[in-house]
Amino acid sequence: MTEVILGIGASPGRALGEARRVRWRVAPPPHRTIEPSEISSEIERFEEARVWARERVRETRERAAAALGEVEANIFDPQILMLDDPDLIDGTVRYVRENLLSAERAFDWRLTELRIAILDAAHLIIVDRLADLQDIRFRVLARLAGHEEDPLSLPTEPSVLVFEDLTPSLAVRLDPAIALGLVSAVGSRTAHSAVLARSLGIPAVVGVGSELARIEDGHRLLVDGGTGRLIVDPSEREVDAHRKMARRLSELDRDERLHEPTPVHTIDGQRVFLRANIDQPHDVAAARRVGAEGVGLFRSEFLVIGRRVIPSEEEQYDAYRQVIDGFPDHRVTLRTFDIGGDKFPLFLDMPPEENPYLGWRAIRVCLDLPDLFRNQLQAAIRAGGIERRMRLLIPFVTSEEEILRTRALLEEVVEDTGTDRRVPLGVMVETPALADTLDVVGRHLDFISLGTNDLTQYSLAVDRGNARLQHLADPLHPAMVRMYARVIESASDAELDVGMCGDLAADPVGLGVLLGLGYRDFSLAPRSIPEVRDLIRQLTVADLATACGDVADREQVGGLRGRIRDVLSDSSLFETSSLSG
């Protein structure tokens, strides 16, 4: 019988295949004590295993750098640091000396203490360190047990891989030809393993929790890494729709005309821009392959997550310049550090918070740490060069004061560079406070970008990281639709350039609503662009605008989804769209 499981979409795309459970196979170390005469030899055993594990991590890092780039390779630096951490080493040695524990038992005890300390920290990104701890635990205990090679085996036949916890060193070994999709009981979209899955182009759903028990070896799984939806034993109709969609996308991918940025118009001649969301410079190639018209959202957190030191201005400049050089004829919009919430650099001493998504994050952190912020602004201004193609996008803004303080700091940095470069400044509209005050703050801005993911979270009081609540996180809730309409109207009155960078534009119905309301500039995950481009070319904006009607009217906003579906039903792609169901 078909079952639906809701998780967190961590890597976009869809996959269909048989489930294969992949489990760590390291037995818990037995409680074994030693004689005082064995202390030195047990410490030597631990030291040899630790060094061996560290070298395996270094080798994994080198493979990641060669296959995916240096940014992804940096993911493994925390594991190397952990294996050299005096707290881990000295604590293990102390248990051997003072408690006469075996090397295995002493190491496992010390690791358990560190795990508890991490859990007590209460930060999601710090909790992601648990996956790193699992990696080093596995390697060290495997070596102490006498293994010469990594004993974890992966399936050799194409399948959807199912894990309790997908760790980084396992993720980097995945072959997209074998790993059709990934499912994990734990994790977040910002976890290291999720970043690797996106770089590899493997659809992934994480955070399914205890629902993982409903998936057994051999079950047929349909994975939607965009919505976080899993279908266990899908019906033939669902399988047929998936296959039609896959064939259509394959045709689009082979169409060389789509691999160069070309203007996109609706049937009635409305110009629509399709830009790329990217996580780091390595994603430029994928964005160019699908013909993205520049970058609408360049997330800069890759420079700081997992880092123990603030990245230098030169390192940032090099990264930003790589992206600008990748799109010589198009603009790049850099989102300044959106840290906090579920993304914490190790160089920040951040106190535990009950509600980190509502706490010290994004622009609040940057304005409180002007040296960190100034460093980024200087690098961005330099990278933009005389072409002025680098725009700055500020996340999580709620007040006019935050914009004024940012503008003042930006002007200071521009003056320090000795140039007259004016850098376009915009804000993410992702809080109701900002959405309702664009008439107040618009005069200080050059553009805005609608972020439907966070705006939905904050407007509907739904934690986007809680898989159990995903059915409530409806970006087409009547309140959300009315807010989108107010935002586009206020932005037009303030003569602001308007973009949209949430996941909603990858949903045909969502795209239809946004086009009908007046949005024309969308930024998407690269793999969504060919499908969205093809759909836009089959649509008439006038019909969509008529279907939207007056969203202030309770009757019209209530039936909006159905009316847009009726318009889209004439599109040949809609039936097989990745999100049409």
XYZ file of C-alpha atoms in Angstrom:
581
model
C 0.000 0.000 0.000
C 1.287 3.457 -0.935
C 2.516 5.489 2.029
C 3.720 9.093 2.189
C 6.521 10.173 4.532
C 7.372 13.833 5.040
C 10.937 14.881 5.695
C 13.123 17.884 4.918
C 14.175 18.489 1.330
C 17.978 18.718 1.449
C 18.993 18.301 -2.203
C 16.514 19.039 -5.022
C 15.494 16.568 -7.695
C 13.459 13.376 -7.877
C 14.497 9.752 -7.884
C 12.783 6.398 -8.169
C 14.365 3.135 -7.080
C 14.516 0.286 -4.623
C 15.454 1.152 -1.062
C 18.754 -0.179 0.274
C 19.526 0.282 3.959
C 23.137 1.222 4.726
C 24.193 0.706 8.320
C 27.327 1.393 10.308
C 28.685 -1.979 11.421
C 30.971 -1.192 14.339
C 30.171 -3.208 17.428
C 30.196 -1.308 20.744
C 33.552 -1.863 22.423
C 33.394 -4.394 25.270
C 33.966 -3.180 28.807
C 37.514 -4.417 29.227
C 40.031 -3.382 31.863
C 43.777 -3.787 31.593
C 46.700 -4.472 33.897
C 48.924 -1.550 34.933
C 51.697 -3.101 32.876
C 49.556 -2.681 29.727
C 49.014 1.076 30.068
C 51.815 2.101 27.716
C 50.895 -0.410 25.037
C 47.184 0.593 25.152
C 48.106 4.262 24.800
C 50.306 3.346 21.831
C 47.409 1.387 20.285
C 45.143 4.388 20.655
C 47.743 6.744 19.225
C 48.334 4.511 16.209
C 44.583 4.213 15.552
C 44.095 7.956 15.944
C 46.873 8.792 13.477
C 45.614 6.107 11.067
C 42.092 7.560 11.225
C 43.421 11.071 10.688
C 45.259 9.958 7.550
C 42.105 8.285 6.226
C 40.238 11.569 6.725
C 43.018 13.428 4.900
C 42.730 10.983 2.004
C 38.958 11.493 1.946
C 39.526 15.231 1.940
C 41.890 14.961 -1.025
C 39.349 12.905 -2.959
C 36.668 15.488 -2.211
C 38.944 18.314 -3.374
C 39.732 16.522 -6.626
C 36.140 15.548 -7.365
C 34.163 18.474 -5.987
C 36.503 21.345 -5.204
C 38.271 22.861 -2.230
C 35.114 24.272 -0.656
C 33.589 20.812 -0.191
C 36.951 19.472 0.932
C 36.935 21.993 3.787
C 34.024 20.028 5.232
C 36.509 17.457 6.531
C 38.767 19.933 8.317
C 36.727 19.741 11.571
C 37.293 15.971 11.706
C 41.041 16.436 11.366
C 40.929 19.049 14.115
C 38.877 16.725 16.332
C 41.395 13.915 15.959
C 44.161 16.302 17.018
C 42.116 17.900 19.800
C 43.953 17.719 23.173
C 40.573 17.323 24.931
C 39.936 14.110 23.042
C 43.500 12.801 23.229
C 44.228 13.700 26.852
C 40.805 12.541 28.028
C 41.249 9.142 26.398
C 44.773 8.725 27.755
C 43.573 9.716 31.229
C 40.895 7.006 31.198
C 43.516 4.455 30.208
C 45.946 5.572 32.944
C 43.562 6.270 35.814
C 40.691 3.841 35.135
C 42.710 1.065 33.498
C 40.305 0.969 30.561
C 41.186 -0.539 27.204
C 41.959 1.897 24.413
C 38.591 1.148 22.761
C 36.596 1.702 25.923
C 38.510 4.820 26.959
C 38.125 6.413 23.532
C 34.415 5.599 23.388
C 33.826 7.042 26.863
C 35.607 10.254 26.013
C 33.698 10.551 22.746
C 30.421 10.060 24.611
C 31.313 12.957 26.912
C 32.046 15.182 23.920
C 28.774 14.117 22.312
C 26.809 15.128 25.423
C 28.596 18.481 25.483
C 27.636 19.075 21.848
C 24.006 18.188 22.498
C 23.965 20.565 25.465
C 25.135 23.371 23.177
C 21.651 23.323 21.583
C 22.760 24.844 18.265
C 21.694 22.916 15.182
C 24.921 23.526 13.304
C 26.933 22.452 16.334
C 24.744 19.386 16.614
C 25.828 18.661 13.045
C 29.235 18.008 14.605
C 27.669 14.747 15.792
C 28.029 13.386 12.263
C 31.718 14.272 12.364
C 32.051 12.522 15.722
C 30.374 9.464 14.242
C 32.879 9.460 11.399
C 35.936 9.557 13.621
C 34.406 7.065 16.079
C 33.848 4.623 13.273
C 37.372 4.946 11.921
C 39.220 4.773 15.236
C 37.198 1.842 16.607
C 37.473 0.002 13.294
C 41.254 0.338 13.425
C 41.434 -0.750 17.062
C 39.356 -3.786 16.055
C 42.033 -4.698 13.518
C 40.470 -3.509 10.275
C 42.938 -2.462 7.577
C 40.294 -0.968 5.307
C 37.088 0.962 5.842
C 34.648 -1.886 6.548
C 31.560 0.053 5.458
C 30.258 -1.344 2.191
C 27.965 0.465 -0.204
C 25.471 -1.097 -2.620
C 26.822 -1.682 -6.112
C 23.452 -1.628 -7.914
C 21.524 1.594 -8.557
C 19.187 2.208 -5.636
C 17.870 4.756 -3.162
C 20.209 4.627 -0.160
C 18.616 4.833 3.279
C 20.643 5.794 6.364
C 20.122 6.443 10.023
C 22.734 9.174 9.649
C 24.559 10.075 6.452
C 28.027 11.195 7.517
C 30.316 13.409 5.406
C 33.005 10.807 4.724
C 30.328 8.423 3.478
C 28.581 11.088 1.388
C 31.757 11.973 -0.481
C 32.152 8.336 -1.581
C 28.741 8.225 -3.233
C 28.488 7.620 -6.954
C 25.469 9.414 -8.494
C 25.108 6.509 -10.930
C 24.572 4.145 -7.967
C 23.036 6.459 -5.354
C 19.869 7.488 -7.171
C 18.574 9.251 -4.058
C 19.317 9.557 -0.360
C 17.090 9.298 2.714
C 18.267 9.919 6.271
C 16.563 9.773 9.665
C 18.466 12.796 10.953
C 20.180 15.832 9.482
C 19.394 19.297 8.180
C 19.652 21.108 4.873
C 22.864 22.785 6.037
C 24.558 19.602 7.278
C 27.859 18.767 5.609
C 26.439 15.615 4.042
C 23.540 17.599 2.523
C 25.993 20.091 1.006
C 27.885 17.189 -0.559
C 24.664 15.628 -1.889
C 23.754 18.892 -3.614
C 27.222 19.170 -5.133
C 26.925 15.616 -6.439
C 23.441 16.295 -7.787
C 21.820 13.488 -5.778
C 18.240 14.125 -4.556
C 18.089 13.852 -0.773
C 15.480 13.931 1.983
C 16.630 14.121 5.603
C 15.035 14.413 9.022
C 12.404 11.699 8.561
C 13.035 10.497 12.124
C 11.299 7.352 13.349
C 9.384 7.136 10.065
C 12.538 5.591 8.648
C 11.412 2.303 10.200
C 8.605 2.153 7.623
C 11.155 1.815 4.825
C 12.490 -1.694 4.347
C 15.029 -3.136 1.930
C 13.405 -3.656 -1.447
C 10.644 -1.124 -0.972
C 10.132 1.017 -4.023
C 10.768 4.673 -3.156
C 9.938 7.884 -4.945
C 12.109 10.652 -3.487
C 11.399 14.361 -3.949
C 14.404 16.262 -2.622
C 12.722 19.599 -3.247
C 9.615 19.129 -1.118
C 11.009 16.517 1.295
C 8.267 14.084 0.264
C 8.809 10.307 0.096
C 6.330 7.921 -1.467
C 6.773 4.312 -0.353
C 5.566 1.817 -2.965
C 4.104 4.490 -5.280
C 1.153 3.667 -7.499
C 1.633 2.941 -11.186
C 0.100 6.328 -11.954
C 2.705 8.075 -9.785
C 5.507 6.012 -11.295
C 4.285 6.751 -14.811
C 4.114 10.494 -14.060
C 7.636 10.381 -12.660
C 8.983 8.595 -15.741
C 7.297 11.046 -18.093
C 8.787 13.913 -16.125
C 12.234 12.278 -16.166
C 12.073 11.762 -19.945
C 10.980 15.338 -20.467
C 13.778 16.717 -18.302
C 16.264 14.503 -20.102
C 15.098 15.976 -23.402
C 15.513 19.468 -21.985
C 18.984 18.630 -20.724
C 20.034 17.419 -24.173
C 18.701 20.552 -25.864
C 21.880 22.531 -26.479
C 19.840 25.684 -27.100
C 19.068 25.787 -23.378
C 22.708 25.707 -22.326
C 23.307 29.338 -23.227
C 21.495 32.212 -21.511
C 18.723 33.271 -23.839
C 15.776 35.586 -23.179
C 12.683 33.788 -21.903
C 9.219 35.049 -22.810
C 5.705 33.885 -22.119
C 3.277 33.327 -25.003
C 2.034 36.909 -24.639
C 5.545 38.344 -24.762
C 6.269 38.950 -21.074
C 10.025 38.842 -20.391
C 10.995 36.551 -17.495
C 14.492 36.220 -15.989
C 15.772 32.887 -14.655
C 18.844 33.116 -12.463
C 20.624 30.552 -10.300
C 20.819 29.966 -6.570
C 24.320 28.751 -5.742
C 26.010 27.659 -2.519
C 29.641 28.155 -3.576
C 31.806 28.871 -6.678
C 31.860 25.214 -7.721
C 28.130 25.530 -8.571
C 28.794 28.026 -11.370
C 29.412 25.243 -13.886
C 26.020 23.663 -13.184
C 24.309 27.050 -13.419
C 25.960 27.800 -16.763
C 25.063 24.366 -18.131
C 21.363 25.137 -17.742
C 21.604 28.636 -19.189
C 21.061 30.671 -16.009
C 21.066 34.428 -16.552
C 23.505 35.145 -13.767
C 23.156 34.493 -10.057
C 20.139 35.682 -8.121
C 21.286 34.264 -4.783
C 24.919 33.534 -3.972
C 24.983 32.143 -0.436
C 28.239 33.131 1.251
C 28.040 30.903 4.341
C 30.337 28.303 2.760
C 33.201 30.633 3.698
C 32.499 30.456 7.433
C 30.577 27.284 8.346
C 32.831 24.801 10.104
C 35.675 27.334 10.209
C 37.670 28.182 13.315
C 39.037 31.421 11.858
C 37.393 34.292 10.013
C 38.110 34.023 6.267
C 40.494 36.669 5.021
C 39.410 39.422 2.673
C 41.626 37.912 -0.030
C 40.048 34.462 0.303
C 36.597 35.992 0.002
C 37.634 38.141 -2.932
C 38.925 35.104 -4.832
C 35.673 33.206 -4.240
C 33.441 36.108 -5.258
C 35.543 36.867 -8.314
C 35.286 33.264 -9.507
C 31.515 33.604 -9.643
C 31.575 36.992 -11.353
C 34.048 35.713 -13.929
C 31.745 32.736 -14.510
C 28.994 35.124 -15.659
C 30.810 37.906 -17.548
C 27.602 39.256 -19.096
C 25.246 38.941 -16.140
C 24.913 40.238 -12.621
C 25.653 38.357 -9.416
C 23.725 38.955 -6.182
C 25.725 38.091 -3.069
C 23.795 37.431 0.111
C 25.867 38.576 3.063
C 26.574 36.088 5.835
C 23.308 34.459 6.904
C 24.772 32.830 9.997
C 22.928 31.860 13.148
C 19.660 29.942 13.133
C 21.020 26.612 11.902
C 24.414 27.832 10.626
C 27.139 28.608 13.164
C 30.825 29.229 12.464
C 33.136 27.677 15.018
C 34.991 30.985 15.468
C 31.934 32.596 17.073
C 31.222 32.142 20.754
C 27.476 31.956 20.427
C 25.395 31.360 23.565
C 22.682 28.686 23.488
C 19.284 30.042 22.475
C 15.833 28.609 22.999
C 14.733 29.811 19.544
C 17.842 30.227 17.374
C 15.799 31.016 14.233
C 14.455 34.037 16.110
C 17.725 34.888 17.800
C 21.150 36.300 17.046
C 21.470 35.624 13.352
C 22.167 37.103 9.912
C 22.285 40.925 9.837
C 22.079 41.061 13.643
C 25.360 39.166 13.898
C 27.020 41.180 11.138
C 26.111 44.552 12.626
C 27.269 43.442 16.071
C 30.582 42.260 14.571
C 31.533 45.113 12.223
C 35.024 43.752 11.541
C 33.554 40.524 10.164
C 30.995 42.461 8.131
C 33.466 45.077 6.885
C 35.797 42.328 5.707
C 33.056 40.834 3.574
C 31.909 44.160 2.171
C 35.452 45.107 1.160
C 35.949 41.791 -0.631
C 32.612 42.109 -2.425
C 33.268 45.685 -3.590
C 36.698 44.713 -4.915
C 35.293 41.640 -6.654
C 32.531 43.669 -8.310
C 35.196 45.873 -9.908
C 34.418 48.747 -12.174
C 31.650 46.703 -13.803
C 29.633 47.018 -10.581
C 28.039 43.649 -11.272
C 28.083 42.530 -7.637
C 24.889 43.380 -5.776
C 24.624 42.958 -2.007
C 21.581 41.282 -0.479
C 21.002 41.570 3.280
C 19.128 38.721 5.018
C 16.698 38.688 7.943
C 16.037 42.424 8.055
C 13.171 43.611 10.238
C 13.743 47.351 10.655
C 14.744 50.572 8.919
C 17.574 51.007 11.444
C 19.290 47.821 10.257
C 19.219 49.062 6.673
C 20.550 52.505 7.628
C 23.404 51.014 9.674
C 24.286 48.687 6.811
C 24.178 51.531 4.284
C 26.405 53.686 6.502
C 28.994 50.925 6.908
C 28.889 50.196 3.178
C 29.516 53.862 2.356
C 32.486 53.891 4.754
C 33.972 50.857 3.039
C 33.439 52.350 -0.418
C 35.169 55.535 0.707
C 38.078 53.542 2.120
C 38.591 51.891 -1.265
C 39.189 55.314 -2.782
C 36.633 54.818 -5.533
C 33.224 56.189 -6.375
C 31.667 52.782 -6.854
C 28.037 52.645 -5.838
C 27.128 49.139 -4.815
C 23.455 48.191 -5.285
C 21.982 47.263 -1.906
C 18.919 45.094 -1.377
C 17.198 43.116 1.318
C 15.617 39.707 1.598
C 11.900 40.069 2.256
C 11.550 37.129 4.615
C 9.929 38.659 7.692
C 6.358 39.997 7.934
C 7.757 43.165 9.538
C 9.712 44.045 6.427
C 6.976 42.952 4.028
C 4.578 45.405 5.677
C 7.022 48.357 5.804
C 8.493 48.441 2.306
C 6.881 51.842 1.841
C 9.003 53.059 4.775
C 12.351 51.395 4.000
C 12.167 51.313 0.197
C 13.796 54.717 -0.232
C 17.043 53.335 1.222
C 17.203 50.374 -1.146
C 17.909 49.540 -4.772
C 16.168 46.171 -4.934
C 14.425 43.478 -2.914
C 14.304 39.699 -3.144
C 11.277 37.769 -1.934
C 12.379 34.804 0.183
C 9.270 32.644 0.405
C 10.847 29.874 2.490
C 11.574 31.960 5.589
C 8.660 34.304 5.005
C 6.347 31.295 5.167
C 8.068 30.043 8.318
C 7.758 33.325 10.162
C 4.275 34.178 8.926
C 2.669 30.795 9.617
C 4.642 29.998 12.795
C 5.962 26.762 11.275
C 9.531 25.602 11.875
C 10.846 24.782 8.397
C 13.316 22.338 9.979
C 10.573 20.259 11.605
C 9.555 17.474 9.230
C 6.384 16.787 11.247
C 5.082 20.272 10.448
C 5.918 20.399 6.747
C 2.276 19.917 5.746
C 1.519 23.233 7.507
C 4.290 25.158 5.749
C 2.100 26.133 2.804
C 3.621 28.981 0.762
C 0.259 29.355 -1.009
C -1.711 29.836 2.204
C -4.122 32.763 1.627
C -2.135 34.910 4.062
C 1.034 34.270 2.056
C -0.558 35.026 -1.304
C -1.904 38.313 0.025
C 1.543 39.166 1.346
C 3.184 38.466 -2.043
C 0.650 40.789 -3.661
C 1.350 43.570 -1.151
C 5.114 43.176 -1.568
C 5.054 43.498 -5.366
C 2.695 46.489 -5.122
C 4.832 48.274 -2.496
C 8.035 47.554 -4.424
C 6.533 48.961 -7.611
C 5.415 52.111 -5.801
C 8.957 52.525 -4.421
C 10.461 51.845 -7.894
C 12.486 48.920 -6.571
C 13.850 46.115 -8.679
C 12.072 42.927 -7.517
C 13.405 39.384 -7.533
C 12.257 36.128 -5.979
C 14.575 33.407 -4.665
C 12.412 30.972 -2.718
C 11.550 27.393 -3.692
C 8.018 28.397 -4.648
C 9.012 29.303 -8.221
C 9.994 25.665 -8.857
C 6.383 24.599 -8.163
C 4.246 25.079 -11.313
C 1.266 26.311 -9.315
C 3.487 28.614 -7.266
C 5.146 29.909 -10.422
C 1.734 30.543 -11.960
C 0.607 32.534 -8.910
C 3.778 34.624 -8.845
C 3.612 35.381 -12.573
C -0.046 36.301 -12.212
C 0.777 38.679 -9.355
C 3.486 40.428 -11.380
C 6.797 38.756 -10.487
C 9.174 38.392 -13.432
C 12.632 37.664 -11.960
C 13.237 34.262 -10.368
C 16.284 32.602 -8.861
C 16.232 28.804 -8.626
C 18.354 25.754 -7.983
C 20.141 25.129 -11.318
C 18.517 21.756 -11.891
C 15.046 23.377 -11.745
C 15.763 25.973 -14.430
C 15.214 23.898 -17.636
C 11.809 22.683 -16.460
C 10.682 26.125 -15.314
C 11.928 27.746 -18.533
C 9.961 25.274 -20.641
C 6.820 25.821 -18.592
C 7.062 29.625 -18.817
C 7.160 29.412 -22.604
C 3.793 27.630 -22.534
C 2.044 30.184 -20.323
C 0.120 33.389 -20.899
C 0.521 35.936 -18.118
C -2.808 37.569 -18.918
C -4.596 34.290 -18.183
C -2.676 33.846 -14.937
C -3.425 37.420 -13.837
C -7.122 36.837 -14.504
C -6.986 33.603 -12.507
C -5.341 35.410 -9.568
C -8.056 38.040 -9.579
C -8.385 40.124 -6.440
C -6.618 38.150 -3.687
C -7.998 40.569 -1.106
C -11.405 39.009 -1.792
C -11.953 35.995 0.462
C -13.745 33.985 -2.203
C -11.106 34.579 -4.837
C -8.082 33.893 -2.655
C -9.686 30.717 -1.353
C -10.072 29.171 -4.811
C -6.831 30.502 -6.257
C -4.932 27.230 -6.341
C -7.654 25.481 -8.327
C -7.988 28.324 -10.839
C -4.222 28.382 -11.476
C -4.257 24.599 -11.927
C -6.992 25.005 -14.537
C -4.817 27.456 -16.469
C -1.765 25.219 -16.182
C -3.659 22.124 -17.284
C -3.218 23.281 -20.873
C 0.569 22.984 -20.458
C 2.012 19.683 -21.676
C 4.688 19.825 -19.001
C 2.407 20.403 -16.039
C 1.096 16.833 -15.897
C 4.611 15.482 -15.548
C 6.093 18.323 -13.555
C 8.212 17.355 -10.584
C 5.859 19.191 -8.229
C 2.511 19.114 -9.968
C 1.182 16.534 -7.495
